[in-house]
Amino acid sequence: MPPQRTRRAHSEIPSASGPLRQSPRLHGSQPNGHGSSVSIQQPPSNGSIESRATISNPSTSLPTSTSSFNTPTNHHDALTEKMTSLINIFSSVAERLQASQSASLNPAAPAVAHITANIAPNPSSSTSTFPADTEDLAILNDPRIRPLKARYPRLDIKTVKQIMESKFRPENILRLRASNFTSIKDRDTHSSGSLILGGHRFETQQPDVKLEEYHSLLVLLQPFLVYCQCLVRFAPPALQLDLSEALWDYMFLLIDLNKLHTWDSVRDFHIAFHYTRLDDVYDAEGWRKRDMHLEFTHLRKRDEAAPSRRPTSQPQPLAYCIRWNRGDFCQLPCKYTHRCSSCNSPLHTAKDCRRFTTQNSNHEPLGNHSRTQSSHSNQATSGSSSRQ
């Protein structure tokens, strides 16, 4: 009987590199070097060469060849998880952007912004509101400002802060006027403009007041007194008395200049001079010293050199009404004088006048000259007859 040939048992184990052939010498259970055994079944009697291999591990039991290493399925699950996390991130960013836009357009949106801040608080938005309030409270609690607030309850905190920092613009002095304390509105602090005075351009901020609102010196002095009180309060104690006297001297100078010069020029001079004092507003000598260059370039004399002379020409002769002197109808009111052209009497017309003096025919009504000539001829005839 011929010896049976050993048939090779093929066991296909799925892996990343394809099927793996098992050795045909493995019969029964053989160790694989990792604490597990491989058992190979003998081929069936029907002549099939395929056999099934089972790998057994004492710690983990691996299934058969179709489910041992399912690499494509695990890769698909990881990709799905990454896409889901990215979608969640983009959704949260879109919700935050939409909430911020609705808060800027709708005043009622702070509630939504508050909910969003609780979910993911924004440090920039949480720290931008409190410093301003804290700074305002610090200014109000300043012992130098409390007397000013007690005297002027409507004094604006922003204006006081600008005066303390020497950033107050002279053209906005009317913001300190008592009559405007209740009507001052919050305006944009970042707005800028320029002011031209005497050919010089000055960059300004918060152009709240127009120059046309300074109607007279009294309109300027009232808020300027409030400004001077603020300066004296904020100045060092050693300079307060001297600074107060210098500011009073400057106000007296403005009054004297207004007597001899036009108000518009005095106003322009004051604003230009005030700009020169912004570098050191507590310098008493700077307020007291006169700036001859600014006075020469800005001030203009009043037009009171000589009073207007009355005309000395002869009065025009009266224009008599010809119709009235003739005795004709004249429609009233008449622009001519209704007086007798012969004797200037308002009681009768030239037609009824008893004076027969020779006058210029241009001043007599029409027909009066012929009547005078006829009267003279009658007198001559009567005189000749009496001589005979």
Tab-separated table of C-alpha atoms in Angstrom:
chain	number	residue	atom	x	y	z
A	1	MET	CA	0.000	0.000	0.000
A	2	PRO	CA	1.594	3.226	-1.044
A	3	PRO	CA	2.234	5.789	1.600
A	4	GLN	CA	-0.257	8.554	1.832
A	5	ARG	CA	0.940	11.867	0.743
A	6	THR	CA	0.678	14.630	3.266
A	7	ARG	CA	-1.750	17.211	2.123
A	8	ARG	CA	-1.101	20.790	2.914
A	9	ALA	CA	-3.778	22.476	5.005
A	10	HIS	CA	-4.361	26.039	4.019
A	11	SER	CA	-5.783	28.304	6.688
A	12	GLU	CA	-6.574	31.817	5.573
A	13	ILE	CA	-6.175	34.397	8.337
A	14	PRO	CA	-7.237	37.934	7.225
A	15	SER	CA	-4.667	40.592	7.798
A	16	ALA	CA	-3.533	43.868	6.314
A	17	SER	CA	-1.073	42.100	3.961
A	18	GLY	CA	-3.405	39.384	2.707
A	19	PRO	CA	-3.972	35.656	3.548
A	20	LEU	CA	-1.312	33.874	5.501
A	21	ARG	CA	-0.497	30.199	4.761
A	22	GLN	CA	-0.030	27.861	7.699
A	23	SER	CA	2.608	25.166	7.668
A	24	PRO	CA	1.335	21.696	6.700
A	25	ARG	CA	3.392	20.112	9.421
A	26	LEU	CA	1.133	21.491	12.145
A	27	HIS	CA	-1.110	18.679	13.256
A	28	GLY	CA	-3.182	19.138	16.301
A	29	SER	CA	-2.469	21.949	18.701
A	30	GLN	CA	0.877	23.744	18.444
A	31	PRO	CA	2.093	26.723	20.490
A	32	ASN	CA	2.712	29.942	18.571
A	33	GLY	CA	5.207	31.583	20.892
A	34	HIS	CA	2.745	34.067	22.411
A	35	GLY	CA	0.959	31.893	24.876
A	36	SER	CA	-1.640	30.771	22.343
A	37	SER	CA	-2.122	27.602	20.382
A	38	VAL	CA	-3.126	26.936	16.818
A	39	SER	CA	-5.255	23.876	16.076
A	40	ILE	CA	-5.625	22.685	12.508
A	41	GLN	CA	-8.390	20.386	11.527
A	42	GLN	CA	-7.709	17.514	9.201
A	43	PRO	CA	-9.130	17.665	5.742
A	44	PRO	CA	-12.483	16.007	5.237
A	45	SER	CA	-12.849	12.714	3.528
A	46	ASN	CA	-14.503	14.169	0.461
A	47	GLY	CA	-11.160	15.382	-0.880
A	48	SER	CA	-11.452	19.110	-0.010
A	49	ILE	CA	-8.094	20.649	0.621
A	50	GLU	CA	-9.419	23.527	2.733
A	51	SER	CA	-9.173	23.359	6.474
A	52	ARG	CA	-10.150	25.736	9.255
A	53	ALA	CA	-7.635	27.082	11.750
A	54	THR	CA	-8.526	28.277	15.210
A	55	ILE	CA	-6.198	30.443	17.289
A	56	SER	CA	-6.736	30.215	20.972
A	57	ASN	CA	-5.296	32.613	23.544
A	58	PRO	CA	-5.659	32.149	27.236
A	59	SER	CA	-6.233	35.862	27.778
A	60	THR	CA	-8.309	36.790	24.731
A	61	SER	CA	-10.286	34.574	22.449
A	62	LEU	CA	-10.043	35.732	18.856
A	63	PRO	CA	-12.837	34.803	16.499
A	64	THR	CA	-12.334	32.991	13.260
A	65	SER	CA	-10.886	34.407	10.086
A	66	THR	CA	-13.792	36.670	9.054
A	67	SER	CA	-13.866	38.893	12.199
A	68	SER	CA	-10.384	38.868	13.691
A	69	PHE	CA	-8.931	42.136	12.258
A	70	ASN	CA	-11.689	44.498	11.051
A	71	THR	CA	-9.428	47.461	10.124
A	72	PRO	CA	-11.687	49.279	7.579
A	73	THR	CA	-14.572	49.448	10.028
A	74	ASN	CA	-12.432	50.948	12.814
A	75	HIS	CA	-10.986	53.596	10.439
A	76	HIS	CA	-14.472	54.632	9.322
A	77	ASP	CA	-15.632	55.067	12.928
A	78	ALA	CA	-12.653	57.312	13.789
A	79	LEU	CA	-13.286	59.521	10.737
A	80	THR	CA	-16.950	59.852	11.680
A	81	GLU	CA	-16.052	60.959	15.196
A	82	LYS	CA	-13.656	63.627	13.867
A	83	MET	CA	-16.250	65.012	11.456
A	84	THR	CA	-18.837	65.157	14.220
A	85	SER	CA	-16.482	67.106	16.494
A	86	LEU	CA	-15.659	69.580	13.695
A	87	ILE	CA	-19.354	70.137	12.981
A	88	ASN	CA	-19.986	70.822	16.670
A	89	ILE	CA	-17.142	73.368	16.785
A	90	PHE	CA	-18.382	75.227	13.694
A	91	SER	CA	-21.932	75.273	15.061
A	92	SER	CA	-20.811	76.831	18.342
A	93	VAL	CA	-18.775	79.498	16.515
A	94	ALA	CA	-21.744	80.353	14.283
A	95	GLU	CA	-24.042	80.657	17.300
A	96	ARG	CA	-21.622	83.059	19.002
A	97	LEU	CA	-21.300	85.246	15.913
A	98	GLN	CA	-25.061	85.377	15.460
A	99	ALA	CA	-25.567	86.286	19.113
A	100	SER	CA	-23.005	89.112	18.927
A	101	GLN	CA	-24.575	90.567	15.771
A	102	SER	CA	-28.074	90.457	17.225
A	103	ALA	CA	-26.824	92.128	20.407
A	104	SER	CA	-25.339	95.020	18.410
A	105	LEU	CA	-28.470	95.523	16.299
A	106	ASN	CA	-31.155	94.807	18.883
A	107	PRO	CA	-31.074	96.551	22.314
A	108	ALA	CA	-32.992	93.621	23.821
A	109	ALA	CA	-30.242	91.150	22.911
A	110	PRO	CA	-28.150	91.410	26.114
A	111	ALA	CA	-30.196	88.531	27.573
A	112	VAL	CA	-29.055	86.240	24.742
A	113	ALA	CA	-25.497	87.502	25.098
A	114	HIS	CA	-25.681	86.788	28.814
A	115	ILE	CA	-26.750	83.190	28.188
A	116	THR	CA	-23.951	82.758	25.640
A	117	ALA	CA	-21.468	84.223	28.081
A	118	ASN	CA	-22.537	81.707	30.711
A	119	ILE	CA	-21.911	78.879	28.264
A	120	ALA	CA	-18.552	80.212	27.048
A	121	PRO	CA	-17.575	83.492	28.754
A	122	ASN	CA	-15.602	86.023	26.740
A	123	PRO	CA	-12.870	87.709	28.821
A	124	SER	CA	-12.667	90.765	26.568
A	125	SER	CA	-16.370	91.565	26.935
A	126	SER	CA	-16.419	90.990	30.687
A	127	THR	CA	-13.559	93.401	31.396
A	128	SER	CA	-14.613	96.257	29.095
A	129	THR	CA	-17.577	97.586	31.095
A	130	PHE	CA	-16.399	97.738	34.672
A	131	PRO	CA	-13.281	99.974	34.423
A	132	ALA	CA	-15.270	102.959	33.112
A	133	ASP	CA	-17.757	102.770	35.997
A	134	THR	CA	-14.970	102.313	38.509
A	135	GLU	CA	-13.091	105.291	37.110
A	136	ASP	CA	-16.211	107.489	37.217
A	137	LEU	CA	-16.807	106.513	40.827
A	138	ALA	CA	-13.201	107.343	41.645
A	139	ILE	CA	-13.611	110.796	40.084
A	140	LEU	CA	-16.847	111.424	41.973
A	141	ASN	CA	-15.231	110.419	45.258
A	142	ASP	CA	-12.286	112.758	44.693
A	143	PRO	CA	-12.333	115.369	47.507
A	144	ARG	CA	-11.426	118.074	44.995
A	145	ILE	CA	-14.493	117.356	42.851
A	146	ARG	CA	-17.133	116.897	45.535
A	147	PRO	CA	-17.409	120.664	46.248
A	148	LEU	CA	-17.793	121.320	42.515
A	149	LYS	CA	-20.536	118.702	42.207
A	150	ALA	CA	-22.286	120.185	45.224
A	151	ARG	CA	-22.237	123.643	43.616
A	152	TYR	CA	-22.944	122.468	40.057
A	153	PRO	CA	-24.951	119.205	40.263
A	154	ARG	CA	-25.212	118.884	36.471
A	155	LEU	CA	-21.472	119.061	35.900
A	156	ASP	CA	-20.443	116.400	33.386
A	157	ILE	CA	-17.936	113.829	34.651
A	158	LYS	CA	-16.318	113.462	31.229
A	159	THR	CA	-15.723	117.198	31.030
A	160	VAL	CA	-14.201	117.224	34.509
A	161	LYS	CA	-11.922	114.357	33.520
A	162	GLN	CA	-10.751	116.250	30.431
A	163	ILE	CA	-9.970	119.320	32.551
A	164	MET	CA	-7.990	117.215	35.021
A	165	GLU	CA	-5.957	115.668	32.190
A	166	SER	CA	-5.450	119.058	30.418
A	167	LYS	CA	-7.302	117.720	27.363
A	168	PHE	CA	-10.289	120.067	27.457
A	169	ARG	CA	-10.761	121.958	24.184
A	170	PRO	CA	-11.298	125.729	24.543
A	171	GLU	CA	-13.960	125.876	21.826
A	172	ASN	CA	-16.134	123.583	23.989
A	173	ILE	CA	-16.194	125.973	26.947
A	174	LEU	CA	-19.962	126.385	26.541
A	175	ARG	CA	-20.392	122.804	27.751
A	176	LEU	CA	-19.801	124.227	31.229
A	177	ARG	CA	-22.580	126.773	30.903
A	178	ALA	CA	-25.202	126.296	33.614
A	179	SER	CA	-28.101	126.643	31.170
A	180	ASN	CA	-26.717	123.739	29.121
A	181	PHE	CA	-26.137	121.329	31.993
A	182	THR	CA	-29.499	119.609	31.494
A	183	SER	CA	-29.282	119.419	27.692
A	184	ILE	CA	-25.756	118.078	27.142
A	185	LYS	CA	-25.834	114.722	25.360
A	186	ASP	CA	-23.257	111.982	25.129
A	187	ARG	CA	-21.371	112.462	21.891
A	188	ASP	CA	-18.760	110.413	20.157
A	189	THR	CA	-15.430	110.868	21.906
A	190	HIS	CA	-13.521	109.676	18.843
A	191	SER	CA	-14.900	112.359	16.521
A	192	SER	CA	-12.344	114.893	15.395
A	193	GLY	CA	-12.316	118.127	13.499
A	194	SER	CA	-10.287	121.265	12.941
A	195	LEU	CA	-10.637	124.909	13.866
A	196	ILE	CA	-9.057	127.764	11.877
A	197	LEU	CA	-8.257	130.922	13.815
A	198	GLY	CA	-6.144	133.686	12.317
A	199	GLY	CA	-4.740	131.416	9.633
A	200	HIS	CA	-3.752	128.728	12.158
A	201	ARG	CA	-5.425	125.300	12.146
A	202	PHE	CA	-6.025	123.553	15.459
A	203	GLU	CA	-7.070	119.899	15.637
A	204	THR	CA	-10.035	119.471	17.953
A	205	GLN	CA	-12.016	116.669	19.544
A	206	GLN	CA	-15.706	116.610	20.382
A	207	PRO	CA	-16.753	119.639	18.305
A	208	ASP	CA	-19.920	120.071	20.374
A	209	VAL	CA	-20.184	123.875	20.243
A	210	LYS	CA	-20.090	126.142	17.218
A	211	LEU	CA	-18.414	129.538	17.339
A	212	GLU	CA	-21.694	131.195	16.366
A	213	GLU	CA	-23.102	130.243	19.777
A	214	TYR	CA	-20.742	132.700	21.491
A	215	HIS	CA	-23.010	135.697	21.089
A	216	SER	CA	-21.314	138.053	23.526
A	217	LEU	CA	-18.658	138.302	26.206
A	218	LEU	CA	-21.184	137.460	28.916
A	219	VAL	CA	-21.945	134.132	27.222
A	220	LEU	CA	-18.232	133.301	27.393
A	221	LEU	CA	-17.476	134.514	30.910
A	222	GLN	CA	-20.154	132.461	32.660
A	223	PRO	CA	-18.771	129.008	31.687
A	224	PHE	CA	-15.198	130.291	31.859
A	225	LEU	CA	-15.712	131.055	35.553
A	226	VAL	CA	-16.709	127.421	36.121
A	227	TYR	CA	-13.607	126.337	34.225
A	228	CYS	CA	-11.408	128.587	36.370
A	229	GLN	CA	-12.868	127.108	39.552
A	230	CYS	CA	-12.052	123.615	38.292
A	231	LEU	CA	-8.476	124.648	37.518
A	232	VAL	CA	-7.987	126.160	40.961
A	233	ARG	CA	-9.369	123.003	42.618
A	234	PHE	CA	-7.096	120.694	40.627
A	235	ALA	CA	-3.949	122.808	40.971
A	236	PRO	CA	-1.346	122.012	43.640
A	237	PRO	CA	-2.144	123.786	46.928
A	238	ALA	CA	0.946	125.984	46.679
A	239	LEU	CA	-0.207	127.393	43.301
A	240	GLN	CA	-3.928	127.822	43.921
A	241	LEU	CA	-3.898	131.407	45.225
A	242	ASP	CA	-1.542	132.759	42.562
A	243	LEU	CA	-3.418	130.903	39.816
A	244	SER	CA	-6.756	132.311	40.978
A	245	GLU	CA	-5.434	135.881	40.838
A	246	ALA	CA	-3.929	135.324	37.387
A	247	LEU	CA	-7.226	133.980	36.013
A	248	TRP	CA	-9.096	137.008	37.355
A	249	ASP	CA	-6.534	139.303	35.713
A	250	TYR	CA	-7.053	137.505	32.419
A	251	MET	CA	-10.834	137.950	32.630
A	252	PHE	CA	-10.371	141.671	33.268
A	253	LEU	CA	-8.143	141.772	30.181
A	254	LEU	CA	-10.926	140.236	28.090
A	255	ILE	CA	-13.358	142.869	29.359
A	256	ASP	CA	-10.958	145.689	28.436
A	257	LEU	CA	-10.284	144.227	24.995
A	258	ASN	CA	-13.995	143.893	24.321
A	259	LYS	CA	-14.463	147.633	24.884
A	260	LEU	CA	-12.113	148.595	22.049
A	261	HIS	CA	-12.332	145.637	19.681
A	262	THR	CA	-15.060	143.666	17.974
A	263	TRP	CA	-16.481	140.732	19.863
A	264	ASP	CA	-15.688	138.231	17.108
A	265	SER	CA	-12.013	139.151	17.231
A	266	VAL	CA	-11.951	138.984	21.046
A	267	ARG	CA	-13.535	135.523	20.915
A	268	ASP	CA	-10.956	134.280	18.394
A	269	PHE	CA	-8.139	135.758	20.474
A	270	HIS	CA	-9.371	134.029	23.628
A	271	ILE	CA	-9.618	130.592	21.992
A	272	ALA	CA	-6.167	130.918	20.422
A	273	PHE	CA	-4.658	132.122	23.711
A	274	HIS	CA	-6.336	129.294	25.631
A	275	TYR	CA	-4.768	126.759	23.267
A	276	THR	CA	-1.326	128.109	24.140
A	277	ARG	CA	-2.050	127.472	27.840
A	278	LEU	CA	-2.985	123.780	27.457
A	279	ASP	CA	0.634	122.703	27.886
A	280	ASP	CA	0.735	124.116	31.434
A	281	VAL	CA	-2.677	125.265	32.609
A	282	TYR	CA	-1.481	125.746	36.196
A	283	ASP	CA	1.184	128.307	35.247
A	284	ALA	CA	-0.095	131.558	36.740
A	285	GLU	CA	2.482	133.692	34.957
A	286	GLY	CA	1.401	132.273	31.599
A	287	TRP	CA	-2.206	133.376	32.171
A	288	ARG	CA	-1.123	136.797	33.375
A	289	LYS	CA	1.368	137.582	30.599
A	290	ARG	CA	-0.070	139.233	27.487
A	291	ASP	CA	0.628	137.716	24.081
A	292	MET	CA	1.210	140.691	21.781
A	293	HIS	CA	1.539	138.498	18.702
A	294	LEU	CA	-1.938	137.018	19.144
A	295	GLU	CA	-3.402	140.433	19.924
A	296	PHE	CA	-1.905	141.864	16.746
A	297	THR	CA	-3.055	139.001	14.517
A	298	HIS	CA	-6.574	138.519	15.922
A	299	LEU	CA	-7.936	141.741	17.415
A	300	ARG	CA	-9.742	144.279	15.227
A	301	LYS	CA	-10.755	147.777	16.266
A	302	ARG	CA	-14.357	148.838	16.385
A	303	ASP	CA	-15.586	151.225	13.658
A	304	GLU	CA	-16.020	154.229	15.982
A	305	ALA	CA	-13.312	156.576	14.637
A	306	ALA	CA	-15.591	159.487	13.640
A	307	PRO	CA	-19.339	159.925	14.003
A	308	SER	CA	-21.296	160.120	10.811
A	309	ARG	CA	-21.838	163.734	9.696
A	310	ARG	CA	-25.248	164.912	8.688
A	311	PRO	CA	-25.582	166.258	5.170
A	312	THR	CA	-25.422	170.110	4.998
A	313	SER	CA	-27.014	170.468	1.579
A	314	GLN	CA	-29.930	172.829	1.036
A	315	PRO	CA	-33.379	171.346	1.437
A	316	GLN	CA	-35.108	170.614	-1.785
A	317	PRO	CA	-37.867	173.107	-2.761
A	318	LEU	CA	-41.408	171.997	-2.192
A	319	ALA	CA	-43.162	170.523	-5.174
A	320	TYR	CA	-46.605	172.072	-5.409
A	321	CYS	CA	-49.532	170.153	-6.755
A	322	ILE	CA	-50.501	171.729	-10.085
A	323	ARG	CA	-53.941	170.164	-10.142
A	324	TRP	CA	-54.781	171.459	-6.669
A	325	ASN	CA	-53.520	174.983	-7.478
A	326	ARG	CA	-55.648	175.031	-10.645
A	327	GLY	CA	-58.688	174.015	-8.673
A	328	ASP	CA	-58.961	170.654	-10.435
A	329	PHE	CA	-59.673	167.338	-8.774
A	330	CYS	CA	-56.676	165.609	-7.186
A	331	GLN	CA	-56.831	162.044	-5.961
A	332	LEU	CA	-55.576	161.518	-2.425
A	333	PRO	CA	-53.094	160.631	-1.161
A	334	CYS	CA	-50.982	162.959	-3.279
A	335	LYS	CA	-47.185	163.054	-3.225
A	336	TYR	CA	-47.135	166.814	-3.930
A	337	THR	CA	-47.778	169.666	-1.491
A	338	HIS	CA	-51.237	171.163	-1.436
A	339	ARG	CA	-50.200	174.758	-0.859
A	340	CYS	CA	-50.507	177.931	-2.840
A	341	SER	CA	-47.680	178.179	-5.300
A	342	SER	CA	-47.648	182.003	-4.933
A	343	CYS	CA	-47.700	182.587	-1.165
A	344	ASN	CA	-47.219	179.054	0.157
A	345	SER	CA	-50.461	179.246	2.055
A	346	PRO	CA	-52.392	176.033	2.723
A	347	LEU	CA	-55.676	177.975	2.981
A	348	HIS	CA	-56.258	178.676	-0.686
A	349	THR	CA	-55.082	177.665	-4.100
A	350	ALA	CA	-53.018	179.742	-6.493
A	351	LYS	CA	-56.176	180.370	-8.474
A	352	ASP	CA	-57.726	182.195	-5.513
A	353	CYS	CA	-54.549	183.905	-4.328
A	354	ARG	CA	-54.763	187.757	-4.027
A	355	ARG	CA	-51.078	188.382	-4.389
A	356	PHE	CA	-50.032	189.470	-7.871
A	357	THR	CA	-46.311	189.514	-7.538
A	358	THR	CA	-44.133	188.573	-10.458
A	359	GLN	CA	-42.748	185.142	-9.981
A	360	ASN	CA	-41.005	182.589	-12.036
A	361	SER	CA	-43.414	180.999	-14.421
A	362	ASN	CA	-41.914	177.619	-13.635
A	363	HIS	CA	-43.231	177.918	-10.075
A	364	GLU	CA	-46.696	179.119	-11.127
A	365	PRO	CA	-49.534	176.932	-12.200
A	366	LEU	CA	-50.558	176.960	-15.802
A	367	GLY	CA	-52.866	179.924	-16.602
A	368	ASN	CA	-51.585	182.072	-13.759
A	369	HIS	CA	-49.153	184.014	-15.974
A	370	SER	CA	-51.898	185.071	-18.422
A	371	ARG	CA	-54.065	186.267	-15.560
A	372	THR	CA	-51.177	188.374	-14.213
A	373	GLN	CA	-50.555	189.948	-17.628
A	374	SER	CA	-54.235	190.887	-18.030
A	375	SER	CA	-54.303	192.505	-14.605
A	376	HIS	CA	-51.220	194.558	-15.442
A	377	SER	CA	-52.798	195.757	-18.701
A	378	ASN	CA	-55.973	196.807	-16.903
A	379	GLN	CA	-53.940	198.799	-14.402
A	380	ALA	CA	-52.046	200.564	-17.186
A	381	THR	CA	-55.300	201.515	-18.956
A	382	SER	CA	-56.838	202.945	-15.811
A	383	GLY	CA	-53.678	204.961	-15.067
A	384	SER	CA	-53.589	206.589	-18.500
A	385	SER	CA	-57.233	207.582	-18.323
A	386	SER	CA	-56.730	209.233	-14.942
A	387	ARG	CA	-53.892	211.365	-16.267
A	388	GLN	CA	-56.055	212.685	-19.034
